[in-house]
């Protein structure tokens, strides 16, 4: 009987979003356990991190500007789009965008600073926990907010552009010595899980590219 209730979280598109939210959350936990809590994971993570530094000489100036610049620039765009949504009384996407950004950022910082720990498992880089990345979380959540608030429909190729911006945020944090690769990937998984759950709970309508 529960599955037949309209809008139930147990059936239809909302159920799919909830399943994606759970899958991404499980991926986040699994990544943390392997990349942070095991010697093999820490070693592989630092090896990829070291290989990424080969790009540092060429990309360091750009990475240094992108890391703080991307969240700031996208945040300003989200404020403009949010004002437009409020003027048009598109409250549900506006509420979802606000929840996704706030919950993702607060949850990311809380997990990194107060919950998750990085055990010492050998000389495998700096020992301070940096999982997940706050900058990548903020940039990714703001990109999602932009997609939700864009009026009236997403332009063709918008998802590719969004993915490119998120990738740039990840690369900037890794190449700029700020975060390990696992930190950046964890941020994307975290925002993805929060996004799917929020959209399921608030029944946010999906807008296809024009």
mmCIF file with all atom_site columns, C-alpha atoms in Angstrom:
data_model
loop_
_atom_site.group_PDB
_atom_site.id
_atom_site.type_symbol
_atom_site.label_atom_id
_atom_site.label_alt_id
_atom_site.label_comp_id
_atom_site.label_asym_id
_atom_site.label_entity_id
_atom_site.label_seq_id
_atom_site.pdbx_PDB_ins_code
_atom_site.Cartn_x
_atom_site.Cartn_y
_atom_site.Cartn_z
_atom_site.occupancy
_atom_site.B_iso_or_equiv
_atom_site.pdbx_formal_charge
_atom_site.auth_seq_id
_atom_site.auth_comp_id
_atom_site.auth_asym_id
_atom_site.auth_atom_id
_atom_site.pdbx_PDB_model_num
ATOM 1   C CA . UNK A 1 1   ? 0.000  0.000  0.000   1.00 0.00 ? 1   UNK A CA 1
ATOM 2   C CA . UNK A 1 2   ? 2.853  2.361  0.796   1.00 0.00 ? 2   UNK A CA 1
ATOM 3   C CA . UNK A 1 3   ? 4.278  2.115  -2.720  1.00 0.00 ? 3   UNK A CA 1
ATOM 4   C CA . UNK A 1 4   ? 0.994  3.291  -4.203  1.00 0.00 ? 4   UNK A CA 1
ATOM 5   C CA . UNK A 1 5   ? 0.927  6.552  -2.251  1.00 0.00 ? 5   UNK A CA 1
ATOM 6   C CA . UNK A 1 6   ? 1.466  9.481  -4.655  1.00 0.00 ? 6   UNK A CA 1
ATOM 7   C CA . UNK A 1 7   ? 4.831  11.134 -4.173  1.00 0.00 ? 7   UNK A CA 1
ATOM 8   C CA . UNK A 1 8   ? 6.080  8.345  -1.936  1.00 0.00 ? 8   UNK A CA 1
ATOM 9   C CA . UNK A 1 9   ? 9.810  8.116  -1.402  1.00 0.00 ? 9   UNK A CA 1
ATOM 10  C CA . UNK A 1 10  ? 9.449  4.378  -1.965  1.00 0.00 ? 10  UNK A CA 1
ATOM 11  C CA . UNK A 1 11  ? 8.374  4.497  -5.608  1.00 0.00 ? 11  UNK A CA 1
ATOM 12  C CA . UNK A 1 12  ? 8.864  6.365  -8.859  1.00 0.00 ? 12  UNK A CA 1
ATOM 13  C CA . UNK A 1 13  ? 11.563 8.944  -9.641  1.00 0.00 ? 13  UNK A CA 1
ATOM 14  C CA . UNK A 1 14  ? 11.867 9.998  -6.005  1.00 0.00 ? 14  UNK A CA 1
ATOM 15  C CA . UNK A 1 15  ? 12.814 6.453  -5.036  1.00 0.00 ? 15  UNK A CA 1
ATOM 16  C CA . UNK A 1 16  ? 15.526 6.509  -7.691  1.00 0.00 ? 16  UNK A CA 1
ATOM 17  C CA . UNK A 1 17  ? 16.897 9.741  -6.264  1.00 0.00 ? 17  UNK A CA 1
ATOM 18  C CA . UNK A 1 18  ? 16.929 8.266  -2.766  1.00 0.00 ? 18  UNK A CA 1
ATOM 19  C CA . UNK A 1 19  ? 18.768 5.188  -4.032  1.00 0.00 ? 19  UNK A CA 1
ATOM 20  C CA . UNK A 1 20  ? 21.344 7.433  -5.714  1.00 0.00 ? 20  UNK A CA 1
ATOM 21  C CA . UNK A 1 21  ? 21.711 9.420  -2.490  1.00 0.00 ? 21  UNK A CA 1
ATOM 22  C CA . UNK A 1 22  ? 22.396 6.238  -0.538  1.00 0.00 ? 22  UNK A CA 1
ATOM 23  C CA . UNK A 1 23  ? 24.786 4.893  -3.194  1.00 0.00 ? 23  UNK A CA 1
ATOM 24  C CA . UNK A 1 24  ? 26.810 8.122  -3.248  1.00 0.00 ? 24  UNK A CA 1
ATOM 25  C CA . UNK A 1 25  ? 26.908 8.230  0.563   1.00 0.00 ? 25  UNK A CA 1
ATOM 26  C CA . UNK A 1 26  ? 28.160 4.641  0.624   1.00 0.00 ? 26  UNK A CA 1
ATOM 27  C CA . UNK A 1 27  ? 30.774 5.607  -1.952  1.00 0.00 ? 27  UNK A CA 1
ATOM 28  C CA . UNK A 1 28  ? 31.875 8.489  0.278   1.00 0.00 ? 28  UNK A CA 1
ATOM 29  C CA . UNK A 1 29  ? 32.251 6.184  3.302   1.00 0.00 ? 29  UNK A CA 1
ATOM 30  C CA . UNK A 1 30  ? 34.049 3.515  1.272   1.00 0.00 ? 30  UNK A CA 1
ATOM 31  C CA . UNK A 1 31  ? 36.457 6.069  -0.178  1.00 0.00 ? 31  UNK A CA 1
ATOM 32  C CA . UNK A 1 32  ? 37.221 7.431  3.287   1.00 0.00 ? 32  UNK A CA 1
ATOM 33  C CA . UNK A 1 33  ? 37.808 3.976  4.697   1.00 0.00 ? 33  UNK A CA 1
ATOM 34  C CA . UNK A 1 34  ? 40.167 2.956  1.883   1.00 0.00 ? 34  UNK A CA 1
ATOM 35  C CA . UNK A 1 35  ? 42.015 6.211  1.135   1.00 0.00 ? 35  UNK A CA 1
ATOM 36  C CA . UNK A 1 36  ? 42.343 7.404  4.736   1.00 0.00 ? 36  UNK A CA 1
ATOM 37  C CA . UNK A 1 37  ? 42.052 4.399  7.053   1.00 0.00 ? 37  UNK A CA 1
ATOM 38  C CA . UNK A 1 38  ? 44.225 1.882  5.160   1.00 0.00 ? 38  UNK A CA 1
ATOM 39  C CA . UNK A 1 39  ? 47.936 1.947  4.421   1.00 0.00 ? 39  UNK A CA 1
ATOM 40  C CA . UNK A 1 40  ? 47.408 0.893  0.806   1.00 0.00 ? 40  UNK A CA 1
ATOM 41  C CA . UNK A 1 41  ? 44.864 3.639  0.272   1.00 0.00 ? 41  UNK A CA 1
ATOM 42  C CA . UNK A 1 42  ? 47.028 6.341  1.817   1.00 0.00 ? 42  UNK A CA 1
ATOM 43  C CA . UNK A 1 43  ? 49.987 5.199  -0.280  1.00 0.00 ? 43  UNK A CA 1
ATOM 44  C CA . UNK A 1 44  ? 48.029 5.213  -3.553  1.00 0.00 ? 44  UNK A CA 1
ATOM 45  C CA . UNK A 1 45  ? 46.472 8.572  -2.738  1.00 0.00 ? 45  UNK A CA 1
ATOM 46  C CA . UNK A 1 46  ? 49.845 10.203 -2.072  1.00 0.00 ? 46  UNK A CA 1
ATOM 47  C CA . UNK A 1 47  ? 51.329 8.671  -5.231  1.00 0.00 ? 47  UNK A CA 1
ATOM 48  C CA . UNK A 1 48  ? 48.582 10.206 -7.372  1.00 0.00 ? 48  UNK A CA 1
ATOM 49  C CA . UNK A 1 49  ? 48.992 13.442 -5.434  1.00 0.00 ? 49  UNK A CA 1
ATOM 50  C CA . UNK A 1 50  ? 52.737 13.445 -6.162  1.00 0.00 ? 50  UNK A CA 1
ATOM 51  C CA . UNK A 1 51  ? 52.164 12.689 -9.860  1.00 0.00 ? 51  UNK A CA 1
ATOM 52  C CA . UNK A 1 52  ? 49.755 15.631 -10.052 1.00 0.00 ? 52  UNK A CA 1
ATOM 53  C CA . UNK A 1 53  ? 52.517 17.946 -8.905  1.00 0.00 ? 53  UNK A CA 1
ATOM 54  C CA . UNK A 1 54  ? 54.232 17.398 -12.258 1.00 0.00 ? 54  UNK A CA 1
ATOM 55  C CA . UNK A 1 55  ? 51.609 19.828 -13.551 1.00 0.00 ? 55  UNK A CA 1
ATOM 56  C CA . UNK A 1 56  ? 52.308 22.311 -10.784 1.00 0.00 ? 56  UNK A CA 1
ATOM 57  C CA . UNK A 1 57  ? 54.829 24.432 -12.655 1.00 0.00 ? 57  UNK A CA 1
ATOM 58  C CA . UNK A 1 58  ? 52.446 25.036 -15.536 1.00 0.00 ? 58  UNK A CA 1
ATOM 59  C CA . UNK A 1 59  ? 49.153 25.167 -13.642 1.00 0.00 ? 59  UNK A CA 1
ATOM 60  C CA . UNK A 1 60  ? 50.096 26.544 -10.221 1.00 0.00 ? 60  UNK A CA 1
ATOM 61  C CA . UNK A 1 61  ? 49.318 30.217 -11.034 1.00 0.00 ? 61  UNK A CA 1
ATOM 62  C CA . UNK A 1 62  ? 45.947 29.279 -12.554 1.00 0.00 ? 62  UNK A CA 1
ATOM 63  C CA . UNK A 1 63  ? 45.175 26.816 -9.754  1.00 0.00 ? 63  UNK A CA 1
ATOM 64  C CA . UNK A 1 64  ? 45.983 29.439 -7.143  1.00 0.00 ? 64  UNK A CA 1
ATOM 65  C CA . UNK A 1 65  ? 43.450 31.805 -8.693  1.00 0.00 ? 65  UNK A CA 1
ATOM 66  C CA . UNK A 1 66  ? 40.790 29.189 -9.406  1.00 0.00 ? 66  UNK A CA 1
ATOM 67  C CA . UNK A 1 67  ? 40.671 27.650 -5.942  1.00 0.00 ? 67  UNK A CA 1
ATOM 68  C CA . UNK A 1 68  ? 39.208 30.720 -4.187  1.00 0.00 ? 68  UNK A CA 1
ATOM 69  C CA . UNK A 1 69  ? 37.916 32.332 -7.371  1.00 0.00 ? 69  UNK A CA 1
ATOM 70  C CA . UNK A 1 70  ? 35.537 29.621 -8.556  1.00 0.00 ? 70  UNK A CA 1
ATOM 71  C CA . UNK A 1 71  ? 33.336 29.492 -5.422  1.00 0.00 ? 71  UNK A CA 1
ATOM 72  C CA . UNK A 1 72  ? 33.258 33.293 -5.314  1.00 0.00 ? 72  UNK A CA 1
ATOM 73  C CA . UNK A 1 73  ? 32.308 33.732 -8.974  1.00 0.00 ? 73  UNK A CA 1
ATOM 74  C CA . UNK A 1 74  ? 29.710 30.958 -8.968  1.00 0.00 ? 74  UNK A CA 1
ATOM 75  C CA . UNK A 1 75  ? 28.355 32.224 -5.643  1.00 0.00 ? 75  UNK A CA 1
ATOM 76  C CA . UNK A 1 76  ? 27.710 35.649 -7.165  1.00 0.00 ? 76  UNK A CA 1
ATOM 77  C CA . UNK A 1 77  ? 25.936 34.005 -10.108 1.00 0.00 ? 77  UNK A CA 1
ATOM 78  C CA . UNK A 1 78  ? 23.796 31.957 -7.711  1.00 0.00 ? 78  UNK A CA 1
ATOM 79  C CA . UNK A 1 79  ? 22.808 35.117 -5.835  1.00 0.00 ? 79  UNK A CA 1
ATOM 80  C CA . UNK A 1 80  ? 21.613 36.705 -9.095  1.00 0.00 ? 80  UNK A CA 1
ATOM 81  C CA . UNK A 1 81  ? 19.743 33.570 -10.164 1.00 0.00 ? 81  UNK A CA 1
ATOM 82  C CA . UNK A 1 82  ? 18.268 33.259 -6.671  1.00 0.00 ? 82  UNK A CA 1
ATOM 83  C CA . UNK A 1 83  ? 16.935 36.802 -6.845  1.00 0.00 ? 83  UNK A CA 1
ATOM 84  C CA . UNK A 1 84  ? 15.370 36.041 -10.229 1.00 0.00 ? 84  UNK A CA 1
ATOM 85  C CA . UNK A 1 85  ? 13.785 32.850 -8.839  1.00 0.00 ? 85  UNK A CA 1
ATOM 86  C CA . UNK A 1 86  ? 12.395 34.765 -5.874  1.00 0.00 ? 86  UNK A CA 1
ATOM 87  C CA . UNK A 1 87  ? 10.963 37.441 -8.185  1.00 0.00 ? 87  UNK A CA 1
ATOM 88  C CA . UNK A 1 88  ? 9.287  34.726 -10.264 1.00 0.00 ? 88  UNK A CA 1
ATOM 89  C CA . UNK A 1 89  ? 8.177  32.908 -7.099  1.00 0.00 ? 89  UNK A CA 1
ATOM 90  C CA . UNK A 1 90  ? 9.964  29.704 -8.023  1.00 0.00 ? 90  UNK A CA 1
ATOM 91  C CA . UNK A 1 91  ? 10.266 28.802 -4.375  1.00 0.00 ? 91  UNK A CA 1
ATOM 92  C CA . UNK A 1 92  ? 10.935 25.086 -4.602  1.00 0.00 ? 92  UNK A CA 1
ATOM 93  C CA . UNK A 1 93  ? 14.137 25.253 -6.709  1.00 0.00 ? 93  UNK A CA 1
ATOM 94  C CA . UNK A 1 94  ? 15.271 28.221 -4.611  1.00 0.00 ? 94  UNK A CA 1
ATOM 95  C CA . UNK A 1 95  ? 14.740 26.302 -1.376  1.00 0.00 ? 95  UNK A CA 1
ATOM 96  C CA . UNK A 1 96  ? 16.495 23.238 -2.781  1.00 0.00 ? 96  UNK A CA 1
ATOM 97  C CA . UNK A 1 97  ? 19.473 25.294 -3.941  1.00 0.00 ? 97  UNK A CA 1
ATOM 98  C CA . UNK A 1 98  ? 19.806 26.925 -0.522  1.00 0.00 ? 98  UNK A CA 1
ATOM 99  C CA . UNK A 1 99  ? 19.539 23.608 1.330   1.00 0.00 ? 99  UNK A CA 1
ATOM 100 C CA . UNK A 1 100 ? 22.072 21.886 -0.931  1.00 0.00 ? 100 UNK A CA 1
ATOM 101 C CA . UNK A 1 101 ? 24.673 24.629 -0.544  1.00 0.00 ? 101 UNK A CA 1
ATOM 102 C CA . UNK A 1 102 ? 24.231 25.110 3.213   1.00 0.00 ? 102 UNK A CA 1
ATOM 103 C CA . UNK A 1 103 ? 23.978 21.434 4.150   1.00 0.00 ? 103 UNK A CA 1
ATOM 104 C CA . UNK A 1 104 ? 26.871 20.410 1.897   1.00 0.00 ? 104 UNK A CA 1
ATOM 105 C CA . UNK A 1 105 ? 29.237 23.093 3.179   1.00 0.00 ? 105 UNK A CA 1
ATOM 106 C CA . UNK A 1 106 ? 28.362 22.648 6.871   1.00 0.00 ? 106 UNK A CA 1
ATOM 107 C CA . UNK A 1 107 ? 28.441 18.854 6.640   1.00 0.00 ? 107 UNK A CA 1
ATOM 108 C CA . UNK A 1 108 ? 31.773 18.909 4.795   1.00 0.00 ? 108 UNK A CA 1
ATOM 109 C CA . UNK A 1 109 ? 33.459 21.124 7.387   1.00 0.00 ? 109 UNK A CA 1
ATOM 110 C CA . UNK A 1 110 ? 31.933 19.219 10.313  1.00 0.00 ? 110 UNK A CA 1
ATOM 111 C CA . UNK A 1 111 ? 33.084 15.868 8.967   1.00 0.00 ? 111 UNK A CA 1
ATOM 112 C CA . UNK A 1 112 ? 36.584 17.146 8.206   1.00 0.00 ? 112 UNK A CA 1
ATOM 113 C CA . UNK A 1 113 ? 37.167 19.052 11.440  1.00 0.00 ? 113 UNK A CA 1
ATOM 114 C CA . UNK A 1 114 ? 35.174 17.175 14.083  1.00 0.00 ? 114 UNK A CA 1
ATOM 115 C CA . UNK A 1 115 ? 34.240 13.673 12.942  1.00 0.00 ? 115 UNK A CA 1
ATOM 116 C CA . UNK A 1 116 ? 36.723 12.047 10.577  1.00 0.00 ? 116 UNK A CA 1
ATOM 117 C CA . UNK A 1 117 ? 40.290 11.249 11.583  1.00 0.00 ? 117 UNK A CA 1
ATOM 118 C CA . UNK A 1 118 ? 43.419 10.363 9.646   1.00 0.00 ? 118 UNK A CA 1
ATOM 119 C CA . UNK A 1 119 ? 45.487 7.715  11.422  1.00 0.00 ? 119 UNK A CA 1
ATOM 120 C CA . UNK A 1 120 ? 49.271 7.662  11.062  1.00 0.00 ? 120 UNK A CA 1
ATOM 121 C CA . UNK A 1 121 ? 50.071 4.616  8.921   1.00 0.00 ? 121 UNK A CA 1
ATOM 122 C CA . UNK A 1 122 ? 53.601 5.506  7.851   1.00 0.00 ? 122 UNK A CA 1
ATOM 123 C CA . UNK A 1 123 ? 55.417 8.375  6.180   1.00 0.00 ? 123 UNK A CA 1
ATOM 124 C CA . UNK A 1 124 ? 52.693 8.990  3.609   1.00 0.00 ? 124 UNK A CA 1
ATOM 125 C CA . UNK A 1 125 ? 52.387 12.757 3.488   1.00 0.00 ? 125 UNK A CA 1
ATOM 126 C CA . UNK A 1 126 ? 51.056 15.223 6.007   1.00 0.00 ? 126 UNK A CA 1
ATOM 127 C CA . UNK A 1 127 ? 48.971 13.653 8.745   1.00 0.00 ? 127 UNK A CA 1
ATOM 128 C CA . UNK A 1 128 ? 46.300 16.339 9.227   1.00 0.00 ? 128 UNK A CA 1
ATOM 129 C CA . UNK A 1 129 ? 42.892 15.163 8.039   1.00 0.00 ? 129 UNK A CA 1
ATOM 130 C CA . UNK A 1 130 ? 41.815 17.050 4.923   1.00 0.00 ? 130 UNK A CA 1
ATOM 131 C CA . UNK A 1 131 ? 38.948 14.764 3.863   1.00 0.00 ? 131 UNK A CA 1
ATOM 132 C CA . UNK A 1 132 ? 36.757 16.151 2.268   1.00 0.00 ? 132 UNK A CA 1
ATOM 133 C CA . UNK A 1 133 ? 37.749 19.431 0.596   1.00 0.00 ? 133 UNK A CA 1
ATOM 134 C CA . UNK A 1 134 ? 35.759 22.463 1.702   1.00 0.00 ? 134 UNK A CA 1
ATOM 135 C CA . UNK A 1 135 ? 36.576 24.481 -1.439  1.00 0.00 ? 135 UNK A CA 1
ATOM 136 C CA . UNK A 1 136 ? 35.569 21.671 -3.799  1.00 0.00 ? 136 UNK A CA 1
ATOM 137 C CA . UNK A 1 137 ? 32.409 21.070 -1.784  1.00 0.00 ? 137 UNK A CA 1
ATOM 138 C CA . UNK A 1 138 ? 31.443 24.742 -2.013  1.00 0.00 ? 138 UNK A CA 1
ATOM 139 C CA . UNK A 1 139 ? 32.212 24.974 -5.732  1.00 0.00 ? 139 UNK A CA 1
ATOM 140 C CA . UNK A 1 140 ? 30.318 21.758 -6.543  1.00 0.00 ? 140 UNK A CA 1
ATOM 141 C CA . UNK A 1 141 ? 27.274 22.697 -4.447  1.00 0.00 ? 141 UNK A CA 1
ATOM 142 C CA . UNK A 1 142 ? 27.149 26.140 -6.063  1.00 0.00 ? 142 UNK A CA 1
ATOM 143 C CA . UNK A 1 143 ? 27.339 24.566 -9.530  1.00 0.00 ? 143 UNK A CA 1
ATOM 144 C CA . UNK A 1 144 ? 24.354 22.371 -8.621  1.00 0.00 ? 144 UNK A CA 1
ATOM 145 C CA . UNK A 1 145 ? 22.500 25.443 -7.335  1.00 0.00 ? 145 UNK A CA 1
ATOM 146 C CA . UNK A 1 146 ? 23.181 27.201 -10.645 1.00 0.00 ? 146 UNK A CA 1
ATOM 147 C CA . UNK A 1 147 ? 21.692 24.295 -12.587 1.00 0.00 ? 147 UNK A CA 1
ATOM 148 C CA . UNK A 1 148 ? 18.601 24.255 -10.378 1.00 0.00 ? 148 UNK A CA 1
ATOM 149 C CA . UNK A 1 149 ? 18.001 28.001 -10.610 1.00 0.00 ? 149 UNK A CA 1
ATOM 150 C CA . UNK A 1 150 ? 18.813 28.601 -14.282 1.00 0.00 ? 150 UNK A CA 1
ATOM 151 C CA . UNK A 1 151 ? 15.734 30.044 -16.072 1.00 0.00 ? 151 UNK A CA 1
ATOM 152 C CA . UNK A 1 152 ? 13.744 28.843 -17.864 1.00 0.00 ? 152 UNK A CA 1
ATOM 153 C CA . UNK A 1 153 ? 15.584 25.752 -19.113 1.00 0.00 ? 153 UNK A CA 1
ATOM 154 C CA . UNK A 1 154 ? 19.201 24.689 -19.165 1.00 0.00 ? 154 UNK A CA 1
ATOM 155 C CA . UNK A 1 155 ? 21.041 25.615 -22.374 1.00 0.00 ? 155 UNK A CA 1
ATOM 156 C CA . UNK A 1 156 ? 22.382 22.754 -24.450 1.00 0.00 ? 156 UNK A CA 1
ATOM 157 C CA . UNK A 1 157 ? 25.727 21.605 -23.144 1.00 0.00 ? 157 UNK A CA 1
ATOM 158 C CA . UNK A 1 158 ? 25.109 23.034 -19.661 1.00 0.00 ? 158 UNK A CA 1
ATOM 159 C CA . UNK A 1 159 ? 25.844 19.731 -17.928 1.00 0.00 ? 159 UNK A CA 1
ATOM 160 C CA . UNK A 1 160 ? 29.189 19.454 -19.724 1.00 0.00 ? 160 UNK A CA 1
ATOM 161 C CA . UNK A 1 161 ? 30.113 22.970 -18.645 1.00 0.00 ? 161 UNK A CA 1
ATOM 162 C CA . UNK A 1 162 ? 29.054 22.200 -15.077 1.00 0.00 ? 162 UNK A CA 1
ATOM 163 C CA . UNK A 1 163 ? 31.157 19.046 -15.054 1.00 0.00 ? 163 UNK A CA 1
ATOM 164 C CA . UNK A 1 164 ? 34.125 20.988 -16.404 1.00 0.00 ? 164 UNK A CA 1
ATOM 165 C CA . UNK A 1 165 ? 33.830 23.583 -13.645 1.00 0.00 ? 165 UNK A CA 1
ATOM 166 C CA . UNK A 1 166 ? 33.691 20.889 -10.953 1.00 0.00 ? 166 UNK A CA 1
ATOM 167 C CA . UNK A 1 167 ? 36.705 19.148 -12.520 1.00 0.00 ? 167 UNK A CA 1
ATOM 168 C CA . UNK A 1 168 ? 38.599 22.460 -12.571 1.00 0.00 ? 168 UNK A CA 1
ATOM 169 C CA . UNK A 1 169 ? 37.848 22.936 -8.866  1.00 0.00 ? 169 UNK A CA 1
ATOM 170 C CA . UNK A 1 170 ? 39.155 19.445 -8.117  1.00 0.00 ? 170 UNK A CA 1
ATOM 171 C CA . UNK A 1 171 ? 42.334 19.890 -10.160 1.00 0.00 ? 171 UNK A CA 1
ATOM 172 C CA . UNK A 1 172 ? 43.007 23.318 -8.662  1.00 0.00 ? 172 UNK A CA 1
ATOM 173 C CA . UNK A 1 173 ? 42.862 21.936 -5.122  1.00 0.00 ? 173 UNK A CA 1
ATOM 174 C CA . UNK A 1 174 ? 45.103 18.958 -5.911  1.00 0.00 ? 174 UNK A CA 1
ATOM 175 C CA . UNK A 1 175 ? 47.667 20.746 -8.073  1.00 0.00 ? 175 UNK A CA 1
ATOM 176 C CA . UNK A 1 176 ? 47.795 23.620 -5.610  1.00 0.00 ? 176 UNK A CA 1
ATOM 177 C CA . UNK A 1 177 ? 48.944 21.279 -2.789  1.00 0.00 ? 177 UNK A CA 1
ATOM 178 C CA . UNK A 1 178 ? 45.743 22.007 -0.826  1.00 0.00 ? 178 UNK A CA 1
ATOM 179 C CA . UNK A 1 179 ? 44.120 18.568 -0.976  1.00 0.00 ? 179 UNK A CA 1
ATOM 180 C CA . UNK A 1 180 ? 44.743 14.972 -1.869  1.00 0.00 ? 180 UNK A CA 1
ATOM 181 C CA . UNK A 1 181 ? 42.803 13.482 -4.825  1.00 0.00 ? 181 UNK A CA 1
ATOM 182 C CA . UNK A 1 182 ? 40.539 11.514 -2.466  1.00 0.00 ? 182 UNK A CA 1
ATOM 183 C CA . UNK A 1 183 ? 39.539 14.735 -0.690  1.00 0.00 ? 183 UNK A CA 1
ATOM 184 C CA . UNK A 1 184 ? 38.320 16.293 -3.933  1.00 0.00 ? 184 UNK A CA 1
ATOM 185 C CA . UNK A 1 185 ? 36.463 13.174 -5.077  1.00 0.00 ? 185 UNK A CA 1
ATOM 186 C CA . UNK A 1 186 ? 34.846 12.822 -1.649  1.00 0.00 ? 186 UNK A CA 1
ATOM 187 C CA . UNK A 1 187 ? 33.466 16.352 -1.913  1.00 0.00 ? 187 UNK A CA 1
ATOM 188 C CA . UNK A 1 188 ? 31.764 15.548 -5.215  1.00 0.00 ? 188 UNK A CA 1
ATOM 189 C CA . UNK A 1 189 ? 30.249 12.366 -3.752  1.00 0.00 ? 189 UNK A CA 1
ATOM 190 C CA . UNK A 1 190 ? 29.041 14.275 -0.698  1.00 0.00 ? 190 UNK A CA 1
ATOM 191 C CA . UNK A 1 191 ? 27.355 17.021 -2.712  1.00 0.00 ? 191 UNK A CA 1
ATOM 192 C CA . UNK A 1 192 ? 25.852 14.442 -5.058  1.00 0.00 ? 192 UNK A CA 1
ATOM 193 C CA . UNK A 1 193 ? 24.282 12.573 -2.152  1.00 0.00 ? 193 UNK A CA 1
ATOM 194 C CA . UNK A 1 194 ? 22.918 15.750 -0.541  1.00 0.00 ? 194 UNK A CA 1
ATOM 195 C CA . UNK A 1 195 ? 21.564 16.905 -3.918  1.00 0.00 ? 195 UNK A CA 1
ATOM 196 C CA . UNK A 1 196 ? 19.719 13.666 -4.661  1.00 0.00 ? 196 UNK A CA 1
ATOM 197 C CA . UNK A 1 197 ? 18.169 13.480 -1.198  1.00 0.00 ? 197 UNK A CA 1
ATOM 198 C CA . UNK A 1 198 ? 17.146 17.150 -1.216  1.00 0.00 ? 198 UNK A CA 1
ATOM 199 C CA . UNK A 1 199 ? 15.550 16.932 -4.645  1.00 0.00 ? 199 UNK A CA 1
ATOM 200 C CA . UNK A 1 200 ? 13.673 13.810 -3.583  1.00 0.00 ? 200 UNK A CA 1
ATOM 201 C CA . UNK A 1 201 ? 12.356 15.359 -0.381  1.00 0.00 ? 201 UNK A CA 1
ATOM 202 C CA . UNK A 1 202 ? 11.417 18.708 -1.936  1.00 0.00 ? 202 UNK A CA 1
ATOM 203 C CA . UNK A 1 203 ? 10.141 17.196 -5.194  1.00 0.00 ? 203 UNK A CA 1
ATOM 204 C CA . UNK A 1 204 ? 12.210 19.585 -7.269  1.00 0.00 ? 204 UNK A CA 1
ATOM 205 C CA . UNK A 1 205 ? 11.117 19.478 -10.922 1.00 0.00 ? 205 UNK A CA 1
ATOM 206 C CA . UNK A 1 206 ? 13.841 18.447 -13.325 1.00 0.00 ? 206 UNK A CA 1
ATOM 207 C CA . UNK A 1 207 ? 14.647 20.887 -16.124 1.00 0.00 ? 207 UNK A CA 1
ATOM 208 C CA . UNK A 1 208 ? 16.015 19.342 -19.296 1.00 0.00 ? 208 UNK A CA 1
ATOM 209 C CA . UNK A 1 209 ? 18.519 21.175 -21.513 1.00 0.00 ? 209 UNK A CA 1
ATOM 210 C CA . UNK A 1 210 ? 16.853 23.252 -24.205 1.00 0.00 ? 210 UNK A CA 1
#
